[in-house]
Amino acid sequence: MKTMVLVWLWLLVAEALLPVHCQPFSAHGDKSLGAPGPASQQPLEPAPAHHRVTPTITNFALRLYKQLAEEVPGNILFSPVSLSSTVALLSLGAHVDTQAQILESLGFNLTETPAADIHRGFQSLLHTLDLPSPKLELKLGHSLFLDRQLKPQQRFLDSAKELYGALPFSANFTEAAATGQQINDLVRKQTYGQVAGCLPEFGHGTLMVLLNYIFFKGNWCPLLASMGIAPTWCVDLTAKWKHPFDRYQTRKQESFFLDRRTPLRIPMMRQKEMHRFLYDQESSCTVLQIEYSGTALLLLVLPDPGKMQQVEAALQPETLRRWGQRFLPSLLDLHLPRFSISATYNLEKILPLIGLSNLFDMEADLAGIMGQLNKTVSRVSHKAVVDMNEKGTEAAAASGLLSQPPALNTTLAPHAHFNRPFLLLLWEVTTQSLLFLGKVVNPAAG
């Protein structure tokens, strides 16, 4: 299976606050999921710098998810790595007090982990995700669009480039429509036409747009490079199921229950394969772990009928750790929807509810970016798209633990039918980082 995820995120910095417009993994060679944390590290090796930030990113993700679940009735999808790294990058341009407030709002304890170590942790995370791999290709970066009449602080530009790979671009924000079109065109080209027209209009007081996006699909970045397009912030992930689905086994019309009384007819992929699997009686949910051929891992959580809110309330790092300790390989009769969903958020109302009000505070001091006071973030927009289907090729190697014993009776395989709303968590195993988190309520609401 190929999985495509797009994420587009931008932060708009203006002269004043504008009105809000509401519209442990195993250390023994397998990829079993636990909550990221020190327990999974080799005892005699120093912990990589990114281990300082990945547990906090996970905590931040779960807090944001729960807030979105209260505000958004339908599908949910966002990238914790995208959001947290962008906010941390912005804090580089803040006065020491404002920077501390921003990082603490993300969930960091500055007594235990100083700001410099946090930024080095993000640097390590982005660098590690960017390392070449024969099975998993990731390319990362950020972009800064700065008004050409301003003189940004060189120290900020140097730190942003060194730590976050952020490249600056000159922009003329006095011509708002033309500049907005220019940025939208750039993103549209960089996402191979998948993201277009998602940047709202901005006013003449805009001074900076800080953006990133993630494109999660086959091998597209080399294609863009051949077209002379330089990606700013992309993830290019060739992600194929370790055990691919046979498209001839897909049923084109199978019921997916939006609620107990509302069935929806959708294509349902099917297979009988070995996967790590458990039923959590305490949380009333089925948890399934599906491996990609590279260093990516998909966790699917299927609440019992009527138990979605109970499962969402139980989402804690401790819950992920407990699941990681209880997974067992099991032969499953798996039914999984073939779906394409998207989600778009203006987060300037949501982020303050989980503690990030200082981003939008008139007292926030971002003078480290341009040497001018009283600059605030007015909007935070985030867009994500996921497309899952049967396509893909078999992995070059298979884990012995998950390989199917020849003597098993496939007719007795327990079933895992994802025929009602479920959660998805997409992990990168090497860094133990949560790349995407979401909820599929309606698989046909693309």
Short mmCIF file of C-alpha atoms in Angstrom, two decimals:
data_model
loop_
_atom_site.label_atom_id
_atom_site.label_comp_id
_atom_site.label_asym_id
_atom_site.label_seq_id
_atom_site.Cartn_x
_atom_site.Cartn_y
_atom_site.Cartn_z
CA MET A 1 0.00 0.00 0.00
CA LYS A 2 1.12 3.53 -0.68
CA THR A 3 0.12 6.16 1.80
CA MET A 4 0.04 9.84 0.93
CA VAL A 5 -0.16 12.55 3.52
CA LEU A 6 0.06 16.24 2.82
CA VAL A 7 0.44 18.87 5.49
CA TRP A 8 0.54 22.60 4.85
CA LEU A 9 1.18 24.91 7.79
CA TRP A 10 1.81 28.63 7.87
CA LEU A 11 2.22 31.22 10.59
CA LEU A 12 1.53 34.83 9.70
CA VAL A 13 3.31 37.55 11.69
CA ALA A 14 1.86 41.05 11.51
CA GLU A 15 2.34 44.47 13.09
CA ALA A 16 -0.52 43.90 15.51
CA LEU A 17 -2.83 41.10 16.47
CA LEU A 18 -5.38 40.86 13.66
CA PRO A 19 -9.01 39.86 14.20
CA VAL A 20 -9.57 36.12 14.20
CA HIS A 21 -11.69 34.85 11.32
CA CYS A 22 -13.15 31.47 12.21
CA GLN A 23 -13.58 29.22 9.30
CA PRO A 24 9.05 2.47 23.60
CA PHE A 25 9.79 0.92 20.39
CA SER A 26 11.59 -2.39 20.70
CA ALA A 27 15.36 -2.23 20.82
CA HIS A 28 15.75 -5.79 19.50
CA GLY A 29 15.32 -5.33 15.78
CA ASP A 30 11.53 -5.38 15.43
CA LYS A 31 9.22 -2.41 15.22
CA SER A 32 6.82 -3.08 18.07
CA LEU A 33 5.28 0.11 19.35
CA GLY A 34 5.59 1.50 22.80
CA ALA A 35 5.56 5.11 23.89
CA PRO A 36 8.78 6.90 22.92
CA GLY A 37 11.03 7.23 25.90
CA PRO A 38 14.36 6.41 27.52
CA ALA A 39 13.33 2.86 28.39
CA SER A 40 13.82 1.78 24.78
CA GLN A 41 17.39 3.05 24.48
CA GLN A 42 20.47 0.84 24.60
CA PRO A 43 21.74 1.23 28.18
CA LEU A 44 25.41 1.85 27.34
CA GLU A 45 24.90 4.28 24.45
CA PRO A 46 24.24 8.00 24.88
CA ALA A 47 20.71 8.96 23.94
CA PRO A 48 20.39 10.78 20.61
CA ALA A 49 19.60 14.48 20.98
CA HIS A 50 16.16 14.04 19.42
CA HIS A 51 15.11 11.91 22.40
CA ARG A 52 14.96 15.19 24.31
CA VAL A 53 12.04 16.36 22.18
CA THR A 54 10.11 13.38 20.79
CA PRO A 55 8.29 12.45 24.04
CA THR A 56 7.18 16.07 24.44
CA ILE A 57 6.00 16.16 20.81
CA THR A 58 3.86 13.11 21.55
CA ASN A 59 2.39 14.72 24.67
CA PHE A 60 1.68 17.90 22.70
CA ALA A 61 0.02 15.86 19.96
CA LEU A 62 -2.32 14.09 22.36
CA ARG A 63 -3.30 17.38 24.03
CA LEU A 64 -4.01 19.00 20.67
CA TYR A 65 -5.93 15.97 19.44
CA LYS A 66 -8.25 16.00 22.45
CA GLN A 67 -8.96 19.69 21.96
CA LEU A 68 -9.67 19.19 18.25
CA ALA A 69 -11.96 16.27 19.11
CA GLU A 70 -14.04 18.62 21.25
CA GLU A 71 -14.19 21.27 18.52
CA VAL A 72 -14.34 19.20 15.31
CA PRO A 73 -17.16 16.70 14.76
CA GLY A 74 -15.69 14.96 11.70
CA ASN A 75 -12.34 13.66 10.47
CA ILE A 76 -9.18 14.86 12.22
CA LEU A 77 -5.66 14.85 10.81
CA PHE A 78 -2.52 16.82 11.64
CA SER A 79 1.24 16.50 11.90
CA PRO A 80 2.68 16.90 15.42
CA VAL A 81 6.24 17.13 14.07
CA SER A 82 5.21 19.84 11.63
CA LEU A 83 3.39 21.98 14.18
CA SER A 84 5.82 21.62 17.09
CA SER A 85 8.96 22.21 15.02
CA THR A 86 7.47 25.32 13.42
CA VAL A 87 6.46 26.81 16.77
CA ALA A 88 9.89 25.97 18.20
CA LEU A 89 11.54 27.63 15.20
CA LEU A 90 9.50 30.78 15.75
CA SER A 91 10.62 30.88 19.37
CA LEU A 92 14.21 31.35 18.17
CA GLY A 93 13.25 34.93 17.32
CA ALA A 94 11.69 35.65 20.71
CA HIS A 95 13.15 37.37 23.74
CA VAL A 96 14.38 34.89 26.32
CA ASP A 97 11.21 35.26 28.45
CA THR A 98 8.86 34.86 25.49
CA GLN A 99 10.90 31.94 24.17
CA ALA A 100 10.64 30.21 27.53
CA GLN A 101 6.87 30.74 27.59
CA ILE A 102 6.46 29.30 24.08
CA LEU A 103 8.61 26.23 24.74
CA GLU A 104 6.94 25.58 28.08
CA SER A 105 3.56 25.84 26.37
CA LEU A 106 4.67 23.06 24.01
CA GLY A 107 5.25 21.01 27.15
CA PHE A 108 9.00 21.30 27.72
CA ASN A 109 10.46 21.57 31.21
CA LEU A 110 13.24 24.13 30.85
CA THR A 111 14.69 23.18 34.22
CA GLU A 112 15.33 19.68 32.92
CA THR A 113 15.99 20.60 29.28
CA PRO A 114 17.35 24.11 28.54
CA ALA A 115 16.14 25.92 25.43
CA ALA A 116 19.45 25.35 23.62
CA ASP A 117 19.12 21.59 24.13
CA ILE A 118 15.52 21.67 22.85
CA HIS A 119 16.58 23.37 19.62
CA ARG A 120 19.47 20.92 19.25
CA GLY A 121 16.95 18.14 19.79
CA PHE A 122 14.80 19.41 16.92
CA GLN A 123 17.95 19.77 14.82
CA SER A 124 18.79 16.12 15.52
CA LEU A 125 15.22 15.01 14.78
CA LEU A 126 15.03 16.79 11.44
CA HIS A 127 18.54 15.67 10.48
CA THR A 128 17.83 12.03 11.38
CA LEU A 129 14.57 12.01 9.46
CA ASP A 130 16.49 13.41 6.50
CA LEU A 131 19.12 10.66 6.46
CA PRO A 132 19.08 8.54 3.28
CA SER A 133 17.56 5.09 3.56
CA PRO A 134 17.16 2.37 0.92
CA LYS A 135 13.55 1.78 1.99
CA LEU A 136 12.38 5.09 3.41
CA GLU A 137 13.19 8.47 1.91
CA LEU A 138 12.52 11.62 3.94
CA LYS A 139 13.34 15.19 2.95
CA LEU A 140 12.68 18.04 5.36
CA GLY A 141 12.93 21.83 5.56
CA HIS A 142 11.15 25.10 6.44
CA SER A 143 10.63 28.40 4.61
CA LEU A 144 10.55 32.01 5.81
CA PHE A 145 8.95 34.68 3.63
CA LEU A 146 10.14 38.06 4.93
CA ASP A 147 9.04 41.49 3.77
CA ARG A 148 11.82 42.90 1.59
CA GLN A 149 11.64 46.32 3.24
CA LEU A 150 12.74 44.80 6.53
CA LYS A 151 16.17 43.80 7.70
CA PRO A 152 15.87 40.50 9.55
CA GLN A 153 18.35 39.79 12.30
CA GLN A 154 21.23 37.77 10.87
CA ARG A 155 21.56 35.82 14.10
CA PHE A 156 17.96 34.60 13.75
CA LEU A 157 18.45 33.66 10.08
CA ASP A 158 21.66 31.78 10.88
CA SER A 159 20.10 29.88 13.79
CA ALA A 160 16.95 29.08 11.83
CA LYS A 161 19.02 27.67 8.98
CA GLU A 162 21.47 25.77 11.19
CA LEU A 163 18.92 24.22 13.54
CA TYR A 164 15.79 23.89 11.37
CA GLY A 165 17.08 24.09 7.81
CA ALA A 166 14.89 27.16 7.23
CA LEU A 167 15.60 29.08 4.03
CA PRO A 168 14.58 32.77 3.81
CA PHE A 169 12.75 34.30 0.84
CA SER A 170 12.15 37.97 0.13
CA ALA A 171 8.51 39.00 -0.33
CA ASN A 172 6.58 42.21 -1.07
CA PHE A 173 3.64 42.13 1.31
CA THR A 174 2.42 45.57 0.21
CA GLU A 175 1.12 43.71 -2.84
CA ALA A 176 -0.80 41.21 -0.75
CA ALA A 177 -2.77 39.49 -3.52
CA ALA A 178 0.22 39.00 -5.80
CA THR A 179 2.47 37.78 -2.99
CA GLY A 180 -0.19 35.41 -1.70
CA GLN A 181 -0.58 33.99 -5.20
CA GLN A 182 3.19 33.65 -5.48
CA ILE A 183 3.41 31.64 -2.24
CA ASN A 184 0.37 29.52 -3.14
CA ASP A 185 1.83 28.77 -6.57
CA LEU A 186 5.11 27.72 -4.99
CA VAL A 187 3.39 25.34 -2.58
CA ARG A 188 1.14 23.98 -5.32
CA LYS A 189 4.18 23.15 -7.43
CA GLN A 190 6.11 21.72 -4.52
CA THR A 191 3.24 19.42 -3.58
CA TYR A 192 2.80 18.32 -7.18
CA GLY A 193 -0.58 20.06 -7.39
CA GLN A 194 -2.04 18.37 -4.30
CA VAL A 195 -2.22 21.55 -2.19
CA ALA A 196 -3.50 24.70 -3.87
CA GLY A 197 -5.13 27.93 -2.77
CA CYS A 198 -4.89 27.21 0.95
CA LEU A 199 -3.20 30.47 2.02
CA PRO A 200 -5.85 33.01 3.09
CA GLU A 201 -5.46 36.63 2.13
CA PHE A 202 -3.26 38.66 4.43
CA GLY A 203 -3.23 42.38 5.12
CA HIS A 204 -0.72 45.11 4.32
CA GLY A 205 0.66 44.88 7.86
CA THR A 206 2.04 41.40 7.29
CA LEU A 207 5.77 41.16 7.87
CA MET A 208 6.51 37.45 7.67
CA VAL A 209 5.02 34.13 6.68
CA LEU A 210 6.64 31.07 8.24
CA LEU A 211 5.46 27.89 6.58
CA ASN A 212 6.06 24.21 6.14
CA TYR A 213 4.25 21.34 4.51
CA ILE A 214 4.57 17.58 4.34
CA PHE A 215 4.01 15.49 1.24
CA PHE A 216 3.85 11.82 2.17
CA LYS A 217 3.82 9.65 -0.92
CA GLY A 218 6.01 7.75 -3.43
CA ASN A 219 9.14 9.23 -4.94
CA TRP A 220 8.13 12.76 -5.91
CA CYS A 221 10.89 15.12 -4.71
CA PRO A 222 13.43 13.95 -7.35
CA LEU A 223 10.76 14.61 -9.96
CA LEU A 224 10.32 18.16 -8.71
CA ALA A 225 14.08 18.65 -8.67
CA SER A 226 14.19 17.61 -12.32
CA MET A 227 11.60 20.33 -12.98
CA GLY A 228 13.79 22.95 -11.30
CA ILE A 229 11.59 23.20 -8.19
CA ALA A 230 13.37 23.31 -4.82
CA PRO A 231 11.21 21.92 -1.97
CA THR A 232 11.09 24.01 1.21
CA TRP A 233 9.57 21.62 3.75
CA CYS A 234 8.65 18.24 2.45
CA VAL A 235 8.59 14.68 3.56
CA ASP A 236 8.97 12.30 0.65
CA LEU A 237 8.24 8.85 1.94
CA THR A 238 8.14 5.75 -0.22
CA ALA A 239 5.86 3.85 2.13
CA LYS A 240 4.70 0.40 1.17
CA TRP A 241 2.96 -2.15 3.31
CA LYS A 242 5.17 -4.97 4.54
CA HIS A 243 2.17 -7.19 3.76
CA PRO A 244 0.44 -5.44 0.83
CA PHE A 245 -3.26 -5.79 0.17
CA ASP A 246 -4.46 -7.62 -2.91
CA ARG A 247 -6.69 -5.22 -4.81
CA TYR A 248 -8.69 -8.18 -6.15
CA GLN A 249 -9.74 -8.93 -2.58
CA THR A 250 -11.19 -5.44 -2.08
CA ARG A 251 -14.94 -5.30 -1.86
CA LYS A 252 -16.24 -2.21 -3.59
CA GLN A 253 -19.40 -1.94 -1.51
CA GLU A 254 -19.08 -2.79 2.17
CA SER A 255 -20.74 -1.07 5.11
CA PHE A 256 -18.91 1.48 7.25
CA PHE A 257 -21.07 2.71 10.12
CA LEU A 258 -20.77 6.46 10.72
CA ASP A 259 -22.79 5.74 13.85
CA ARG A 260 -24.90 2.81 14.99
CA ARG A 261 -27.72 3.70 12.62
CA THR A 262 -25.99 5.25 9.59
CA PRO A 263 -24.18 2.86 7.25
CA LEU A 264 -22.02 4.12 4.39
CA ARG A 265 -21.10 1.95 1.41
CA ILE A 266 -17.35 2.17 0.71
CA PRO A 267 -14.51 0.05 -0.73
CA MET A 268 -13.05 -2.24 1.95
CA MET A 269 -9.59 -3.78 1.59
CA ARG A 270 -9.17 -7.29 2.99
CA GLN A 271 -6.36 -9.66 3.90
CA LYS A 272 -5.45 -12.50 6.25
CA GLU A 273 -1.99 -11.75 7.58
CA MET A 274 0.18 -11.70 10.69
CA HIS A 275 0.09 -8.38 12.56
CA ARG A 276 0.74 -7.23 16.09
CA PHE A 277 -2.63 -6.96 17.74
CA LEU A 278 -4.35 -6.61 21.10
CA TYR A 279 -7.71 -5.96 22.68
CA ASP A 280 -7.59 -3.43 25.52
CA GLN A 281 -10.47 -4.26 27.84
CA GLU A 282 -9.68 -1.30 30.08
CA SER A 283 -10.06 1.19 27.19
CA SER A 284 -12.65 -0.85 25.25
CA CYS A 285 -10.77 -0.87 21.97
CA THR A 286 -8.90 -3.03 19.48
CA VAL A 287 -5.36 -1.90 18.66
CA LEU A 288 -3.58 -3.00 15.49
CA GLN A 289 -0.01 -2.33 14.42
CA ILE A 290 0.75 -2.44 10.68
CA GLU A 291 4.32 -2.26 9.44
CA TYR A 292 5.73 -0.60 6.36
CA SER A 293 8.76 -2.04 4.62
CA GLY A 294 10.88 0.85 5.90
CA THR A 295 11.10 2.55 9.28
CA ALA A 296 7.47 3.64 9.43
CA LEU A 297 4.70 2.14 11.51
CA LEU A 298 0.94 2.65 11.48
CA LEU A 299 -1.10 2.22 14.65
CA LEU A 300 -4.87 1.82 14.20
CA VAL A 301 -7.19 2.06 17.20
CA LEU A 302 -10.76 0.78 16.81
CA PRO A 303 -13.05 1.68 19.74
CA ASP A 304 -15.91 -0.63 20.60
CA PRO A 305 -19.28 0.68 19.35
CA GLY A 306 -20.18 3.83 21.25
CA LYS A 307 -16.80 3.99 23.05
CA MET A 308 -14.92 6.61 20.97
CA GLN A 309 -15.01 9.27 23.68
CA GLN A 310 -13.83 6.77 26.29
CA VAL A 311 -10.87 5.80 24.11
CA GLU A 312 -10.01 9.43 23.36
CA ALA A 313 -10.05 10.24 27.07
CA ALA A 314 -7.66 7.34 27.70
CA LEU A 315 -5.10 8.53 25.12
CA GLN A 316 -2.01 9.13 27.24
CA PRO A 317 1.68 8.34 26.79
CA GLU A 318 1.21 5.70 29.49
CA THR A 319 -1.51 4.07 27.37
CA LEU A 320 0.85 3.87 24.38
CA ARG A 321 3.52 2.32 26.59
CA ARG A 322 1.05 -0.24 27.92
CA TRP A 323 0.00 -1.19 24.40
CA GLY A 324 3.64 -1.53 23.35
CA GLN A 325 4.25 -4.03 26.14
CA ARG A 326 1.18 -6.13 25.31
CA PHE A 327 1.29 -6.48 21.52
CA LEU A 328 1.43 -10.07 20.30
CA PRO A 329 1.70 -11.37 16.73
CA SER A 330 -1.62 -12.74 15.58
CA LEU A 331 -3.08 -13.96 12.33
CA LEU A 332 -5.93 -11.57 11.54
CA ASP A 333 -8.81 -11.40 9.13
CA LEU A 334 -8.33 -7.68 8.47
CA HIS A 335 -10.87 -5.38 6.79
CA LEU A 336 -9.62 -1.81 6.33
CA PRO A 337 -11.33 0.99 4.37
CA ARG A 338 -9.72 2.38 1.26
CA PHE A 339 -10.10 6.07 1.89
CA SER A 340 -9.01 9.62 1.22
CA ILE A 341 -9.65 12.30 3.82
CA SER A 342 -8.50 15.86 4.41
CA ALA A 343 -8.59 18.34 7.27
CA THR A 344 -8.01 22.09 7.36
CA TYR A 345 -7.75 24.16 10.52
CA ASN A 346 -7.25 27.73 11.58
CA LEU A 347 -5.56 26.99 14.89
CA GLU A 348 -5.35 30.48 16.37
CA LYS A 349 -8.40 29.66 18.51
CA ILE A 350 -7.39 26.09 19.32
CA LEU A 351 -3.75 26.53 20.34
CA PRO A 352 -4.48 28.98 23.19
CA LEU A 353 -6.83 26.36 24.69
CA ILE A 354 -3.87 24.01 25.18
CA GLY A 355 -1.57 26.71 26.55
CA LEU A 356 -0.08 28.41 23.50
CA SER A 357 -1.77 31.76 24.06
CA ASN A 358 1.63 33.51 24.21
CA LEU A 359 2.00 33.15 20.44
CA PHE A 360 -0.88 35.58 19.98
CA ASP A 361 -0.22 37.83 22.97
CA MET A 362 0.42 41.53 22.30
CA GLU A 363 3.10 41.32 24.98
CA ALA A 364 5.00 38.64 23.07
CA ASP A 365 8.48 39.88 22.20
CA LEU A 366 9.58 38.60 18.77
CA ALA A 367 12.16 41.34 18.29
CA GLY A 368 14.84 38.73 17.68
CA ILE A 369 13.44 38.18 14.19
CA MET A 370 13.46 41.73 12.86
CA GLY A 371 14.67 43.92 15.69
CA GLN A 372 11.23 45.50 16.05
CA LEU A 373 8.83 45.13 18.96
CA ASN A 374 5.12 44.40 19.07
CA LYS A 375 4.99 41.80 16.34
CA THR A 376 2.48 39.01 16.93
CA VAL A 377 1.27 35.88 15.20
CA SER A 378 -2.22 36.47 13.86
CA ARG A 379 -3.09 33.17 12.20
CA VAL A 380 -1.97 29.57 12.19
CA SER A 381 -3.35 27.46 9.34
CA HIS A 382 -2.80 23.74 9.00
CA LYS A 383 -3.96 21.42 6.21
CA ALA A 384 -3.49 17.68 5.96
CA VAL A 385 -4.60 15.07 3.43
CA VAL A 386 -4.25 11.30 3.67
CA ASP A 387 -4.90 8.76 0.93
CA MET A 388 -4.70 5.03 1.69
CA ASN A 389 -5.16 2.24 -0.82
CA GLU A 390 -3.90 -1.19 -1.80
CA LYS A 391 -1.06 -0.14 -4.10
CA GLY A 392 2.48 -1.07 -3.25
CA THR A 393 5.12 -3.74 -3.52
CA GLU A 394 6.26 -6.41 -1.12
CA ALA A 395 9.13 -5.57 1.19
CA ALA A 396 12.57 -6.96 0.43
CA ALA A 397 12.75 -8.56 3.88
CA ALA A 398 10.17 -9.69 6.43
CA SER A 399 10.38 -9.89 10.20
CA GLY A 400 10.53 -13.46 11.37
CA LEU A 401 8.30 -12.63 14.30
CA LEU A 402 5.54 -11.49 11.96
CA SER A 403 5.97 -14.13 9.27
CA GLN A 404 3.04 -16.50 9.05
CA PRO A 405 3.59 -20.04 10.37
CA PRO A 406 2.57 -22.51 7.64
CA ALA A 407 0.50 -24.67 9.99
CA LEU A 408 -1.95 -21.98 11.10
CA ASN A 409 -5.58 -22.51 10.22
CA THR A 410 -6.58 -19.29 8.43
CA THR A 411 -10.28 -20.05 8.75
CA LEU A 412 -10.02 -19.46 12.51
CA ALA A 413 -8.28 -16.09 12.29
CA PRO A 414 -9.84 -13.47 14.58
CA HIS A 415 -11.29 -10.55 12.69
CA ALA A 416 -10.38 -6.88 12.85
CA HIS A 417 -13.04 -5.08 10.86
CA PHE A 418 -12.51 -1.32 10.74
CA ASN A 419 -16.11 -0.68 9.76
CA ARG A 420 -16.70 2.25 12.14
CA PRO A 421 -14.72 5.38 13.17
CA PHE A 422 -11.14 4.72 14.25
CA LEU A 423 -7.90 6.51 15.15
CA LEU A 424 -4.61 6.43 13.27
CA LEU A 425 -1.09 7.22 14.48
CA LEU A 426 1.81 7.18 12.03
CA TRP A 427 5.25 6.78 13.59
CA GLU A 428 8.82 6.97 12.33
CA VAL A 429 10.60 4.22 14.23
CA THR A 430 14.24 5.39 14.25
CA THR A 431 13.43 8.71 15.91
CA GLN A 432 10.38 7.36 17.78
CA SER A 433 8.49 10.40 16.49
CA LEU A 434 4.77 10.76 15.87
CA LEU A 435 4.54 12.12 12.33
CA PHE A 436 0.74 12.13 11.96
CA LEU A 437 -2.26 11.72 14.23
CA GLY A 438 -5.88 11.59 13.19
CA LYS A 439 -9.37 10.15 13.35
CA VAL A 440 -11.31 8.66 10.45
CA VAL A 441 -14.99 9.36 11.05
CA ASN A 442 -16.12 9.36 7.43
CA PRO A 443 -13.71 7.66 4.99
CA ALA A 444 -15.63 9.10 2.03
CA ALA A 445 -15.30 12.75 3.13
CA GLY A 446 -12.21 13.49 1.05
#
